[in-house]
Short mmCIF file of C-alpha atoms in Angstrom, two decimals:
data_model
loop_
_atom_site.label_atom_id
_atom_site.label_comp_id
_atom_site.label_asym_id
_atom_site.label_seq_id
_atom_site.Cartn_x
_atom_site.Cartn_y
_atom_site.Cartn_z
CA MET A 38 14.34 17.72 0.10
CA GLN A 39 11.08 16.31 -0.29
CA SER A 40 8.49 17.31 2.84
CA SER A 41 4.65 15.71 2.69
CA VAL A 42 2.53 16.92 -0.29
CA LEU A 43 0.00 18.49 2.17
CA LEU A 44 2.43 19.50 4.87
CA GLY A 45 4.23 21.92 3.24
CA SER A 46 2.10 24.71 3.94
CA LEU A 47 1.75 24.98 7.21
CA THR A 48 -0.30 28.16 7.27
CA LEU A 49 -3.07 25.73 5.82
CA LEU A 50 -3.17 23.29 8.40
CA LEU A 51 -2.20 25.18 11.46
CA VAL A 52 -6.74 26.12 11.09
CA ALA A 53 -7.19 22.13 10.72
CA PHE A 54 -8.54 20.87 13.55
CA VAL A 55 -9.88 17.13 13.97
CA SER A 56 -10.92 15.39 16.87
CA ARG A 57 -13.53 13.40 16.13
CA THR A 58 -16.37 13.18 18.09
CA ASN A 59 -19.29 11.14 18.14
CA THR A 60 -22.47 11.81 19.91
CA LEU A 61 -25.26 9.54 21.03
CA ASN A 62 -28.14 9.19 19.10
CA SER A 63 -30.95 6.73 20.13
CA ASP A 64 -31.98 6.47 16.50
CA SER A 65 -28.30 6.03 15.19
CA GLY A 66 -26.75 2.79 16.71
CA PRO A 67 -24.29 2.77 19.35
CA TRP A 68 -21.58 5.71 20.56
CA VAL A 69 -18.02 4.85 19.67
CA GLN A 70 -15.71 7.44 22.27
CA SER A 71 -12.51 8.36 20.45
CA THR A 72 -9.68 7.61 22.06
CA GLN A 73 -6.54 10.45 22.60
CA GLY A 74 -3.31 9.43 21.90
CA GLU A 75 -3.44 5.67 20.83
CA PRO A 76 -1.53 4.60 17.79
CA TRP A 77 -2.62 2.83 14.70
CA PRO A 78 -1.42 0.14 13.72
CA LEU A 79 -1.50 -1.28 17.60
CA PRO A 80 2.12 -1.92 18.53
CA ASN A 81 3.33 -5.19 19.81
CA LEU A 82 4.48 -4.62 22.81
CA ARG A 83 3.81 -1.31 24.76
CA ARG A 84 4.13 -0.60 28.50
CA LEU A 85 2.62 2.20 29.76
CA SER A 86 2.78 4.55 32.70
CA LYS A 87 0.71 6.74 34.83
CA SER A 88 2.54 9.81 34.14
CA SER A 89 2.66 12.23 31.36
CA TYR A 90 4.83 14.58 29.66
CA LEU A 91 3.51 18.07 28.37
CA LEU A 92 5.17 19.59 24.94
CA ARG A 93 6.23 22.42 23.43
CA ALA A 94 6.11 21.82 19.66
CA SER A 95 7.66 26.13 19.14
CA THR A 96 11.02 24.29 21.35
CA PHE A 97 10.63 20.30 21.08
CA GLN A 98 14.27 19.42 19.22
CA PHE A 99 15.09 16.14 17.29
CA ASN A 100 18.74 15.09 17.98
CA VAL A 101 19.85 12.36 16.31
CA VAL A 102 22.42 10.78 17.61
CA GLY A 103 25.26 9.03 15.51
CA GLU A 104 24.01 8.00 11.90
CA THR A 105 22.00 9.66 9.67
CA CYS A 106 21.18 10.45 5.54
CA ASP A 107 18.88 12.15 3.80
CA ILE A 108 15.69 9.65 4.29
CA VAL A 109 16.37 10.86 8.19
CA VAL A 110 16.20 14.11 7.76
CA ASP A 111 13.42 14.74 5.24
CA ALA A 112 11.62 12.40 8.32
CA VAL A 113 13.01 14.93 10.81
CA GLU A 114 11.65 18.18 8.83
CA ARG A 115 8.00 16.32 8.19
CA TYR A 116 7.62 15.16 11.84
CA LYS A 117 8.16 18.48 12.96
CA ALA A 118 6.17 20.01 10.77
CA ILE A 119 3.44 17.74 11.73
CA ILE A 120 4.31 18.47 15.49
CA LEU A 121 3.18 22.41 14.48
CA THR A 122 0.20 21.31 13.02
CA GLU A 123 -0.92 19.37 16.32
CA ALA A 124 0.25 22.56 18.72
CA GLY A 125 -2.09 24.63 16.06
CA VAL A 126 -4.70 22.07 16.93
CA ALA A 127 -4.36 22.12 20.59
CA ARG A 128 -5.04 25.46 21.03
CA VAL A 129 -8.29 25.12 18.52
CA PHE A 130 -9.38 22.72 21.16
CA VAL A 131 -9.40 24.59 24.23
CA GLN A 132 -11.86 27.56 22.28
CA GLY A 133 -15.08 27.20 22.98
CA HIS A 134 -14.55 23.81 25.42
CA ALA A 135 -14.88 23.62 28.90
CA ARG A 136 -10.61 23.00 30.16
CA SER A 137 -12.10 19.82 32.16
CA SER A 138 -13.42 18.40 29.24
CA SER A 139 -10.12 19.06 27.52
CA GLY A 140 -7.67 16.02 27.98
CA ARG A 141 -6.74 16.13 31.04
CA ASP A 142 -5.34 13.34 32.43
CA ASN A 143 -5.23 11.89 36.26
CA GLY A 144 -1.65 10.89 36.43
CA THR A 145 0.94 12.99 37.03
CA THR A 146 2.33 15.20 34.94
CA LYS A 147 6.45 15.40 35.04
CA GLY A 148 7.19 18.67 33.34
CA ILE A 149 8.49 19.23 29.74
CA LEU A 150 9.77 16.84 27.17
CA THR A 151 12.51 18.32 25.65
CA ALA A 152 13.71 16.13 22.30
CA LEU A 153 13.69 12.83 21.15
CA GLU A 154 16.86 11.47 20.75
CA ILE A 155 17.08 9.53 17.32
CA HIS A 156 19.57 5.92 17.63
CA LEU A 157 20.33 4.57 14.26
CA GLY A 158 21.96 1.20 14.25
CA GLU A 159 23.32 1.28 10.63
CA SER A 160 24.31 2.88 7.74
CA CYS A 161 20.98 3.79 5.65
CA GLU A 162 23.00 2.48 2.18
CA LYS A 163 24.31 -0.47 4.39
CA ASP A 164 23.55 -3.96 2.65
CA GLY A 165 20.91 -2.04 0.30
CA ASN A 166 19.30 -0.36 2.36
CA HIS A 167 19.38 3.30 0.20
CA TRP A 168 16.03 1.40 -1.28
CA PRO A 169 13.38 -0.44 0.96
CA HIS A 170 12.96 -3.78 0.06
CA LEU A 171 11.01 -6.95 1.61
CA GLN A 172 12.97 -7.88 4.26
CA MET A 173 13.67 -4.49 5.36
CA LYS A 174 14.24 -4.18 9.06
CA GLU A 175 11.57 -2.34 10.60
CA SER A 176 11.62 -2.88 14.03
CA TYR A 177 12.35 0.17 17.02
CA THR A 178 12.24 0.43 20.36
CA LEU A 179 10.11 4.06 21.53
CA SER A 180 11.11 4.76 25.40
CA ILE A 181 9.52 8.01 27.01
CA ASN A 182 10.27 7.34 30.53
CA GLU A 183 9.83 9.11 33.80
CA THR A 184 13.42 9.81 34.75
CA THR A 185 14.36 12.01 32.11
CA THR A 186 12.47 14.73 29.66
CA VAL A 187 14.76 12.90 26.51
CA ALA A 188 12.38 10.53 25.34
CA LYS A 189 14.34 7.74 23.15
CA LEU A 190 13.90 6.02 19.06
CA VAL A 191 16.53 3.64 18.73
CA ALA A 192 16.57 1.25 15.34
CA GLN A 193 18.73 -1.02 13.69
CA SER A 194 17.26 0.50 10.56
CA VAL A 195 16.35 3.71 8.91
CA TRP A 196 13.04 2.32 8.12
CA GLY A 197 12.33 1.13 11.26
CA VAL A 198 13.31 5.29 12.59
CA LEU A 199 10.75 5.93 9.83
CA ARG A 200 7.88 3.77 11.72
CA GLY A 201 9.28 4.74 15.64
CA LEU A 202 8.28 8.69 14.37
CA GLU A 203 5.08 8.24 12.79
CA THR A 204 4.74 6.05 16.35
CA PHE A 205 5.83 8.73 18.28
CA SER A 206 3.69 11.87 16.46
CA GLN A 207 0.55 9.56 17.18
CA LEU A 208 1.27 9.65 20.93
CA LEU A 209 0.98 12.82 21.15
CA TYR A 210 -2.84 14.94 22.00
CA PRO A 211 -4.42 17.84 22.97
CA ALA A 212 -2.82 19.24 27.36
CA GLY A 213 -6.21 21.30 27.19
CA ASP A 214 -4.40 24.61 27.91
CA GLY A 215 -3.19 25.92 24.70
CA PRO A 216 -0.76 25.04 22.18
CA ASN A 217 0.87 22.43 24.85
CA LEU A 218 0.66 18.16 23.55
CA ARG A 219 0.25 16.26 26.18
CA ILE A 220 2.39 12.60 26.00
CA LYS A 221 2.35 9.49 27.69
CA CYS A 222 5.09 8.01 29.21
CA GLN A 223 5.21 3.83 27.68
CA THR A 224 7.96 1.75 26.67
CA ILE A 225 7.40 0.26 23.08
CA VAL A 226 8.44 -2.30 21.26
CA ASP A 227 7.72 -2.95 18.00
CA ARG A 228 7.94 -4.87 14.37
CA PRO A 229 4.97 -5.60 12.02
CA LYS A 230 4.05 -9.51 11.97
CA LEU A 231 4.32 -9.37 7.59
CA PRO A 232 7.10 -8.28 5.68
CA HIS A 233 4.89 -7.17 2.87
CA ARG A 234 1.79 -4.32 3.21
CA GLY A 235 0.94 -2.61 0.70
CA LEU A 236 -2.28 -1.50 -1.15
CA LEU A 237 -3.37 -1.67 -4.91
CA LEU A 238 -3.76 1.10 -6.78
CA ASP A 239 -5.41 1.11 -10.15
CA THR A 240 -4.58 3.90 -12.37
CA SER A 241 -6.00 2.70 -16.13
CA ARG A 242 -9.86 2.92 -15.36
CA HIS A 243 -9.68 6.31 -14.58
CA TYR A 244 -5.49 8.65 -14.51
CA LEU A 245 -5.35 9.41 -11.08
CA PRO A 246 -2.95 12.71 -10.87
CA ILE A 247 0.24 12.58 -8.99
CA PHE A 248 -0.58 14.76 -6.27
CA ASP A 249 -3.09 11.75 -5.49
CA ILE A 250 -0.26 9.45 -5.82
CA LEU A 251 1.69 11.30 -3.81
CA LEU A 252 -0.89 11.59 -1.54
CA THR A 253 -1.70 8.61 -0.71
CA LEU A 254 2.08 6.95 -0.36
CA ASP A 255 1.61 9.67 2.84
CA ALA A 256 -1.37 8.21 3.94
CA MET A 257 0.29 4.50 3.23
CA SER A 258 3.10 6.22 6.02
CA TYR A 259 0.26 6.65 8.33
CA ASN A 260 -0.57 3.18 8.29
CA LYS A 261 3.05 1.34 7.99
CA MET A 262 1.89 0.41 4.65
CA ASN A 263 5.01 -0.40 3.00
CA VAL A 264 4.53 -1.22 -0.26
CA LEU A 265 2.30 0.66 -3.35
CA HIS A 266 1.17 -2.28 -5.89
CA TRP A 267 1.02 -0.26 -9.15
CA HIS A 268 -1.38 -1.41 -11.32
CA ILE A 269 -0.63 0.76 -14.02
CA VAL A 270 -2.42 -0.68 -17.44
CA ASP A 271 -5.14 -2.34 -18.24
CA ASP A 272 -7.75 -2.88 -20.47
CA ASN A 273 -9.23 0.78 -20.32
CA SER A 274 -6.12 2.95 -20.51
CA PHE A 275 -2.56 2.60 -21.05
CA PRO A 276 -1.08 5.30 -19.43
CA TYR A 277 2.83 4.40 -19.07
CA GLN A 278 4.97 6.17 -21.05
CA SER A 279 7.18 3.89 -22.25
CA SER A 280 11.14 5.17 -24.06
CA SER A 281 11.14 2.17 -26.07
CA TYR A 282 7.34 2.20 -27.27
CA PRO A 283 6.25 5.52 -26.74
CA GLU A 284 3.34 4.69 -28.91
CA LEU A 285 1.38 2.54 -26.01
CA SER A 286 0.75 5.94 -23.97
CA ALA A 287 0.53 8.01 -27.32
CA LYS A 288 -2.53 5.06 -29.01
CA GLY A 289 -3.66 3.96 -25.80
CA ALA A 290 -3.40 6.69 -22.80
CA TYR A 291 -7.37 8.76 -22.34
CA HIS A 292 -5.33 11.58 -22.72
CA PRO A 293 -1.87 13.69 -23.63
CA SER A 294 -2.64 14.79 -20.17
CA MET A 295 -2.82 11.71 -18.67
CA VAL A 296 -0.17 10.00 -18.85
CA TYR A 297 3.27 8.94 -16.49
CA THR A 298 6.54 9.95 -17.98
CA LEU A 299 10.05 8.77 -16.91
CA ASN A 300 10.69 11.53 -14.40
CA ASP A 301 6.97 11.41 -13.08
CA ILE A 302 7.58 7.72 -12.01
CA GLN A 303 10.98 9.04 -10.69
CA LYS A 304 9.28 11.96 -8.65
CA ILE A 305 6.63 9.13 -7.28
CA VAL A 306 9.88 6.40 -6.84
CA ASP A 307 11.62 8.98 -4.72
CA TYR A 308 8.57 10.14 -3.02
CA ALA A 309 7.89 6.17 -2.06
CA ARG A 310 11.71 6.05 -1.00
CA LEU A 311 11.79 8.80 1.65
CA ARG A 312 8.49 7.24 3.11
CA GLY A 313 10.12 3.28 3.18
CA ILE A 314 7.81 2.60 0.97
CA ARG A 315 8.26 0.15 -2.17
CA ILE A 316 7.06 1.03 -6.13
CA MET A 317 6.29 -1.64 -7.66
CA PRO A 318 4.70 -2.19 -10.81
CA GLU A 319 1.90 -4.55 -12.51
CA PHE A 320 2.40 -5.23 -16.71
CA ASP A 321 -0.90 -7.25 -16.35
CA THR A 322 -0.60 -10.45 -19.35
CA PRO A 323 -1.93 -11.76 -21.88
CA GLY A 324 -4.94 -10.97 -20.62
CA HIS A 325 -6.47 -7.23 -19.30
CA THR A 326 -4.62 -5.70 -22.91
CA ARG A 327 -7.04 -4.30 -24.86
CA SER A 328 -5.01 -1.14 -24.47
CA TRP A 329 -1.96 -2.42 -26.07
CA GLY A 330 -3.63 -3.10 -29.34
CA LEU A 331 -4.46 0.35 -29.94
CA ALA A 332 -0.53 1.16 -31.00
CA TYR A 333 0.35 -2.50 -31.70
CA PRO A 334 -2.66 -4.51 -33.08
CA GLU A 335 -0.77 -7.16 -34.00
CA LEU A 336 0.24 -8.01 -30.70
CA LEU A 337 -3.30 -9.32 -29.48
CA THR A 338 -5.49 -11.98 -31.09
CA PRO A 339 -8.11 -11.47 -33.46
CA CYS A 340 -11.46 -12.60 -32.43
CA TYR A 341 -13.09 -14.78 -35.37
CA ASP A 342 -16.61 -15.24 -35.59
CA SER A 343 -18.88 -18.63 -35.23
CA LYS A 344 -18.60 -18.73 -39.52
CA GLY A 345 -15.08 -18.09 -39.48
CA LYS A 346 -15.21 -14.79 -40.13
CA PRO A 347 -13.07 -11.89 -38.94
CA THR A 348 -15.24 -9.61 -36.44
CA GLY A 349 -12.72 -7.19 -35.77
CA LYS A 350 -12.22 -7.11 -32.38
CA LEU A 351 -8.88 -8.33 -30.45
CA GLY A 352 -8.82 -10.96 -27.42
CA PRO A 353 -5.78 -11.41 -25.22
CA MET A 354 -1.91 -11.92 -26.25
CA ASN A 355 -1.43 -13.56 -29.68
CA PRO A 356 0.92 -16.44 -27.43
CA ILE A 357 1.72 -17.90 -30.82
CA ASN A 358 3.44 -14.47 -32.21
CA ASN A 359 6.71 -14.79 -32.04
CA SER A 360 7.82 -11.17 -32.28
CA LEU A 361 5.88 -10.78 -29.34
CA TYR A 362 8.05 -12.11 -27.02
CA GLU A 363 10.69 -9.72 -28.73
CA PHE A 364 8.20 -6.37 -27.57
CA LEU A 365 8.05 -7.94 -24.18
CA ARG A 366 11.84 -8.28 -23.52
CA ASN A 367 12.19 -5.21 -24.76
CA LEU A 368 9.53 -3.52 -22.32
CA PHE A 369 10.04 -6.02 -19.66
CA ALA A 370 14.19 -5.01 -19.64
CA GLU A 371 12.96 -0.86 -19.78
CA ILE A 372 10.40 -1.61 -16.57
CA VAL A 373 13.10 -3.16 -14.29
CA GLN A 374 15.62 -0.17 -14.42
CA VAL A 375 12.43 2.25 -14.73
CA PHE A 376 10.83 1.07 -11.07
CA PRO A 377 14.14 -0.37 -8.94
CA ASP A 378 11.99 -2.37 -6.41
CA GLN A 379 13.38 -6.00 -7.02
CA TYR A 380 9.60 -7.81 -7.43
CA VAL A 381 7.08 -7.10 -10.93
CA HIS A 382 3.78 -8.01 -11.21
CA LEU A 383 3.04 -10.10 -14.10
CA GLY A 384 -1.07 -10.05 -13.66
CA GLY A 385 -2.40 -13.48 -15.43
CA ASP A 386 -5.60 -13.47 -14.15
CA GLU A 387 -8.76 -13.51 -15.55
CA VAL A 388 -7.50 -15.06 -19.29
CA LEU A 389 -10.61 -15.23 -21.53
CA PHE A 390 -10.48 -18.34 -23.77
CA ASP A 391 -12.60 -17.06 -26.28
CA CYS A 392 -10.93 -15.14 -28.75
CA TRP A 393 -8.10 -18.12 -29.02
CA LYS A 394 -10.49 -20.92 -29.74
CA SER A 395 -12.38 -18.46 -32.51
CA ASN A 396 -8.45 -17.97 -34.12
CA PRO A 397 -8.02 -20.47 -36.89
CA GLU A 398 -4.19 -19.77 -36.65
CA ILE A 399 -3.91 -20.39 -33.07
CA ASN A 400 -5.70 -23.63 -32.93
CA THR A 401 -3.49 -24.93 -36.24
CA TYR A 402 -0.80 -23.97 -34.46
CA MET A 403 -2.66 -26.14 -31.66
CA ASN A 404 -2.99 -29.10 -33.59
CA SER A 405 0.61 -29.28 -34.80
CA HIS A 406 2.00 -29.18 -30.85
CA ASN A 407 -0.51 -31.33 -29.69
CA ILE A 408 -2.68 -29.40 -27.46
CA SER A 409 -5.73 -29.46 -29.29
CA LYS A 410 -8.50 -27.43 -27.42
CA GLN A 411 -6.44 -27.69 -24.39
CA TYR A 412 -6.47 -23.81 -24.56
CA VAL A 413 -5.01 -23.82 -20.33
CA ARG A 414 -1.65 -25.24 -21.61
CA LEU A 415 -1.38 -22.80 -24.06
CA GLU A 416 -2.10 -19.67 -21.15
CA LYS A 417 1.33 -22.03 -19.83
CA GLU A 418 3.02 -21.86 -22.91
CA TYR A 419 3.06 -18.15 -22.55
CA ILE A 420 3.21 -17.52 -19.45
CA THR A 421 6.51 -19.65 -19.09
CA LYS A 422 7.90 -17.50 -21.38
CA LEU A 423 6.97 -14.75 -19.76
CA LEU A 424 8.42 -15.86 -17.03
CA LYS A 425 11.66 -16.48 -18.97
CA ILE A 426 12.30 -13.00 -19.89
CA THR A 427 12.23 -11.47 -16.59
CA ASP A 428 14.49 -14.64 -15.10
CA SER A 429 17.19 -12.88 -17.70
CA LEU A 430 16.61 -9.82 -16.37
CA GLN A 431 16.73 -10.78 -12.66
CA ALA A 432 13.99 -9.95 -11.86
CA ASN A 433 11.52 -11.32 -9.05
CA THR A 434 8.51 -12.32 -9.90
CA ILE A 435 4.52 -12.24 -8.50
CA VAL A 436 1.60 -13.47 -9.87
CA TRP A 437 -1.83 -13.92 -9.81
CA GLN A 438 -3.49 -17.43 -8.32
CA GLU A 439 -4.67 -18.14 -11.95
CA VAL A 440 -0.98 -19.27 -13.19
CA PHE A 441 -0.51 -21.16 -10.20
CA ASP A 442 -4.24 -22.92 -10.50
CA ASN A 443 -3.80 -23.45 -13.87
CA GLY A 444 -0.56 -25.37 -13.22
CA VAL A 445 2.12 -23.69 -15.02
CA VAL A 446 6.09 -24.64 -13.31
CA MET A 447 7.41 -21.86 -11.99
CA PRO A 448 10.39 -21.64 -10.29
CA ASN A 449 9.78 -22.22 -6.44
CA SER A 450 10.42 -18.34 -5.78
CA THR A 451 7.23 -17.27 -7.84
CA VAL A 452 4.83 -15.47 -6.00
CA VAL A 453 1.24 -16.39 -5.62
CA HIS A 454 -1.36 -12.89 -4.86
CA VAL A 455 -4.41 -14.75 -3.78
CA TRP A 456 -7.21 -12.57 -4.41
CA THR A 457 -10.73 -14.46 -5.40
CA GLY A 458 -12.63 -18.13 -4.25
CA PHE A 459 -11.88 -20.00 -0.64
CA TRP A 460 -8.81 -17.96 0.15
CA GLN A 461 -7.59 -20.00 2.73
CA LYS A 462 -7.35 -23.61 0.35
CA GLU A 463 -5.68 -21.58 -1.92
CA LEU A 464 -3.43 -19.98 0.34
CA GLU A 465 -2.55 -23.69 1.40
CA ASN A 466 -2.35 -25.18 -1.88
CA ALA A 467 0.24 -22.58 -2.75
CA THR A 468 2.69 -22.38 0.51
CA LYS A 469 2.58 -26.35 0.41
CA ALA A 470 4.01 -26.39 -3.07
CA GLY A 471 6.99 -24.16 -2.27
CA HIS A 472 5.60 -20.49 -3.00
CA PRO A 473 5.65 -16.97 -1.16
CA VAL A 474 2.40 -15.80 -1.22
CA LEU A 475 0.35 -12.21 -0.76
CA LEU A 476 -3.96 -12.32 0.86
CA SER A 477 -6.43 -9.33 -1.21
CA ALA A 478 -9.25 -12.12 -1.00
CA CYS A 479 -10.77 -10.24 1.92
CA TRP A 480 -9.52 -6.60 1.69
CA TYR A 481 -11.14 -5.41 -1.91
CA LEU A 482 -11.48 -1.94 -1.42
CA ASP A 483 -13.91 -1.32 -4.26
CA HIS A 484 -16.71 -3.77 -2.35
CA VAL A 485 -18.80 -1.41 -0.67
CA ALA A 486 -20.85 -2.27 2.22
CA THR A 487 -23.16 0.35 3.96
CA GLY A 488 -21.91 2.54 6.46
CA GLY A 489 -18.63 1.66 7.98
CA ASP A 490 -17.19 -1.53 6.95
CA TRP A 491 -14.19 -1.56 7.67
CA LEU A 492 -14.53 -4.35 10.18
CA LYS A 493 -15.25 -6.97 7.64
CA PHE A 494 -11.44 -5.84 6.77
CA TYR A 495 -10.01 -5.84 10.18
CA ARG A 496 -11.99 -9.71 10.62
CA CYS A 497 -9.69 -10.96 8.24
CA ASP A 498 -6.98 -12.10 10.06
CA PRO A 499 -3.51 -13.30 7.39
CA LEU A 500 -2.11 -16.20 9.45
CA ALA A 501 -5.65 -18.02 9.43
CA PHE A 502 -4.98 -20.96 7.12
CA ASN A 503 -3.86 -24.41 7.49
CA GLY A 504 -0.47 -24.64 7.35
CA ALA A 505 0.26 -21.14 8.57
CA ALA A 506 3.10 -22.15 11.11
CA ASN A 507 4.98 -24.11 9.03
CA ALA A 508 4.76 -21.45 6.14
CA THR A 509 6.07 -18.22 7.82
CA SER A 510 8.87 -17.66 5.36
CA LEU A 511 6.39 -17.92 2.51
CA MET A 512 3.66 -15.78 3.83
CA LEU A 513 5.22 -12.17 2.66
CA GLY A 514 1.86 -10.71 3.51
CA GLY A 515 -0.81 -9.01 1.36
CA GLU A 516 -2.71 -6.21 0.05
CA ALA A 517 -5.97 -3.97 0.09
CA CYS A 518 -6.92 -3.52 -3.39
CA MET A 519 -8.44 0.05 -4.35
CA TRP A 520 -9.47 -1.43 -8.08
CA GLY A 521 -10.08 2.24 -10.08
CA GLU A 522 -13.60 1.60 -12.22
CA PHE A 523 -15.67 4.07 -9.53
CA VAL A 524 -13.07 6.37 -7.92
CA ASP A 525 -11.32 8.97 -9.70
CA SER A 526 -9.36 12.13 -8.11
CA ASN A 527 -12.71 12.74 -6.59
CA ASN A 528 -13.40 9.89 -4.04
CA VAL A 529 -10.03 7.79 -4.43
CA HIS A 530 -9.10 8.56 -1.41
CA SER A 531 -12.69 8.58 0.90
CA ALA A 532 -12.74 4.96 -0.43
CA ILE A 533 -9.99 3.96 0.79
CA TRP A 534 -9.43 5.05 4.22
CA PRO A 535 -9.46 4.17 6.63
CA ARG A 536 -10.97 0.99 5.80
CA ALA A 537 -7.28 0.06 4.12
CA SER A 538 -6.49 0.36 7.54
CA ALA A 539 -8.05 -2.49 9.40
CA ALA A 540 -5.58 -3.71 7.21
CA ALA A 541 -2.66 -2.07 8.31
CA GLU A 542 -3.15 -3.19 11.25
CA ARG A 543 -3.56 -7.38 10.67
CA LEU A 544 -1.33 -7.18 8.69
CA TRP A 545 1.70 -5.17 11.74
CA SER A 546 0.72 -6.17 14.63
CA ASN A 547 0.65 -9.90 16.94
CA ASN A 548 -1.75 -8.72 19.41
CA LYS A 549 -5.52 -8.41 18.09
CA GLN A 550 -7.56 -6.08 20.17
CA ASP A 551 -11.18 -6.23 21.14
CA GLU A 552 -12.80 -4.47 17.87
CA GLY A 553 -14.43 -2.06 20.35
CA LYS A 554 -11.54 -0.90 21.47
CA ALA A 555 -10.24 -0.36 17.62
CA ALA A 556 -13.21 1.46 16.69
CA GLN A 557 -12.14 3.95 19.48
CA ARG A 558 -8.94 4.21 18.16
CA LEU A 559 -9.78 4.23 14.96
CA GLU A 560 -12.16 7.01 15.17
CA GLU A 561 -8.58 8.99 16.81
CA HIS A 562 -7.09 7.70 13.41
CA ALA A 563 -9.51 8.69 11.07
CA CYS A 564 -9.13 12.84 11.98
CA ARG A 565 -5.48 12.47 12.49
CA MET A 566 -5.28 11.50 8.77
CA HIS A 567 -7.59 14.09 8.54
CA ARG A 568 -5.33 16.65 10.01
CA ARG A 569 -3.21 16.09 7.44
CA GLY A 570 -4.96 16.36 4.53
CA VAL A 571 -6.37 13.14 3.84
CA PRO A 572 -9.91 12.97 3.61
CA ALA A 573 -11.08 9.78 5.31
CA LYS A 574 -14.14 9.11 6.20
CA PRO A 575 -16.35 9.02 8.90
CA PRO A 576 -15.27 5.00 10.25
CA ASN A 577 -17.98 4.38 12.75
CA GLY A 578 -20.83 6.17 11.48
CA PRO A 579 -23.01 9.50 13.27
CA GLY A 580 -20.17 11.47 14.62
CA PHE A 581 -18.20 14.87 13.64
CA CYS A 582 -15.03 16.41 13.21
CA VAL A 583 -14.24 20.17 15.27
CA THR A 584 -12.48 21.95 12.92
#
């Protein structure tokens, strides 16, 4: 049974109390008061009562009624550990604080909440539910009722159980009387606004240890994000260890210790599955492939200078090399077996034509095919052949927006991933053409502003484009992107969180809360992630976390 990567050792976590309290400082902007027991992302329907229950972590029970499976069993163990940690936090919270400031409610305390009943409507394995997938059912109903000391979580699918358990854990806060926790009586009826709520992680610019990828998956689950878009290789390094072409990583990785073996990937995929997270790989071509050429230079295009002499440099994939396509067929046949998700990202962005323009063999080929100097058409030819390969492998595909912008004829099922330019118009054009779309343009986490810049991500509405109302089945969602030029294991988590939490709420919640209240909830959520081992940055300026 796998537990959260940082929840395995309770003795370490029991000393971690983080209740962010901002100090009012006239020189440092407004004071943002943290909430208590408020969930992130915001549920879609919530009815609150003035009454509440106490909860004793040492005796509280999770009771699974009816269907269960390894996903539910593992989740129950994880959330037991989280609640025990919260109880340790509650004990520390009282120490050194006046009891009057320790989070007492003005409402009625109904007694002790003894258990959470989990009602799962269908088997984990029904209709392919063994693995998370695009249209998985993540809705749930959570009831903490004034008339019974047993809370109830009801979900049709195991994925809804996971989301409901996360919400339940976020409703708890210190009662102010030692290790007891408090939870308000309430009913939550919740479901995601959009099915694809992702985070791109780049492991080519800087290699990320497996530990950090697993911690990222934990943090994603705390934010109800469900797709890790693994940008695993790029120009800089090729850390994926292929069984078909092992020389790719042997020569393309930064160092032999900086590779992801098939066993490593299986561990990551399994860990993600237990949290309801898909692992979607990206192998970007024909550009961004310099690291491929370290092992197989014949795959890339030799570049020439203005005098027609080879420069010794290599450009994008060589689209006129017929052996390239057999290589790609073999590699992608392996990739779709290693990664169980139904989608693979093919990239296709930022293809520079200078090297193709300089290459005499490519120009001869283009002249003979009546496409002289039309290098976009050469790119189209390459992408078309690659799409035929992935289609033959029964893989659903995603491409960056340039592929669509350049007029490549693609199956309607091919997803267009919008990342730059006037993104509203890009979404409009792609959906009018019948393509599903993903949005990342306004959620680039490597674009860092001074201070807590989560608001710029929060203000991006993925449905704010013309035709969105008629493209409900085509707008799949979006992704926050953590490109790796300036992050590694030392700072990647603080660069992502809680800034990506803003995107997570916009992708989950139909209700847009005012920014002031959102800021208060994000204060609490950032410290909640701290308690669970995720070093999230302060979201709103000066303040501190009591430990």
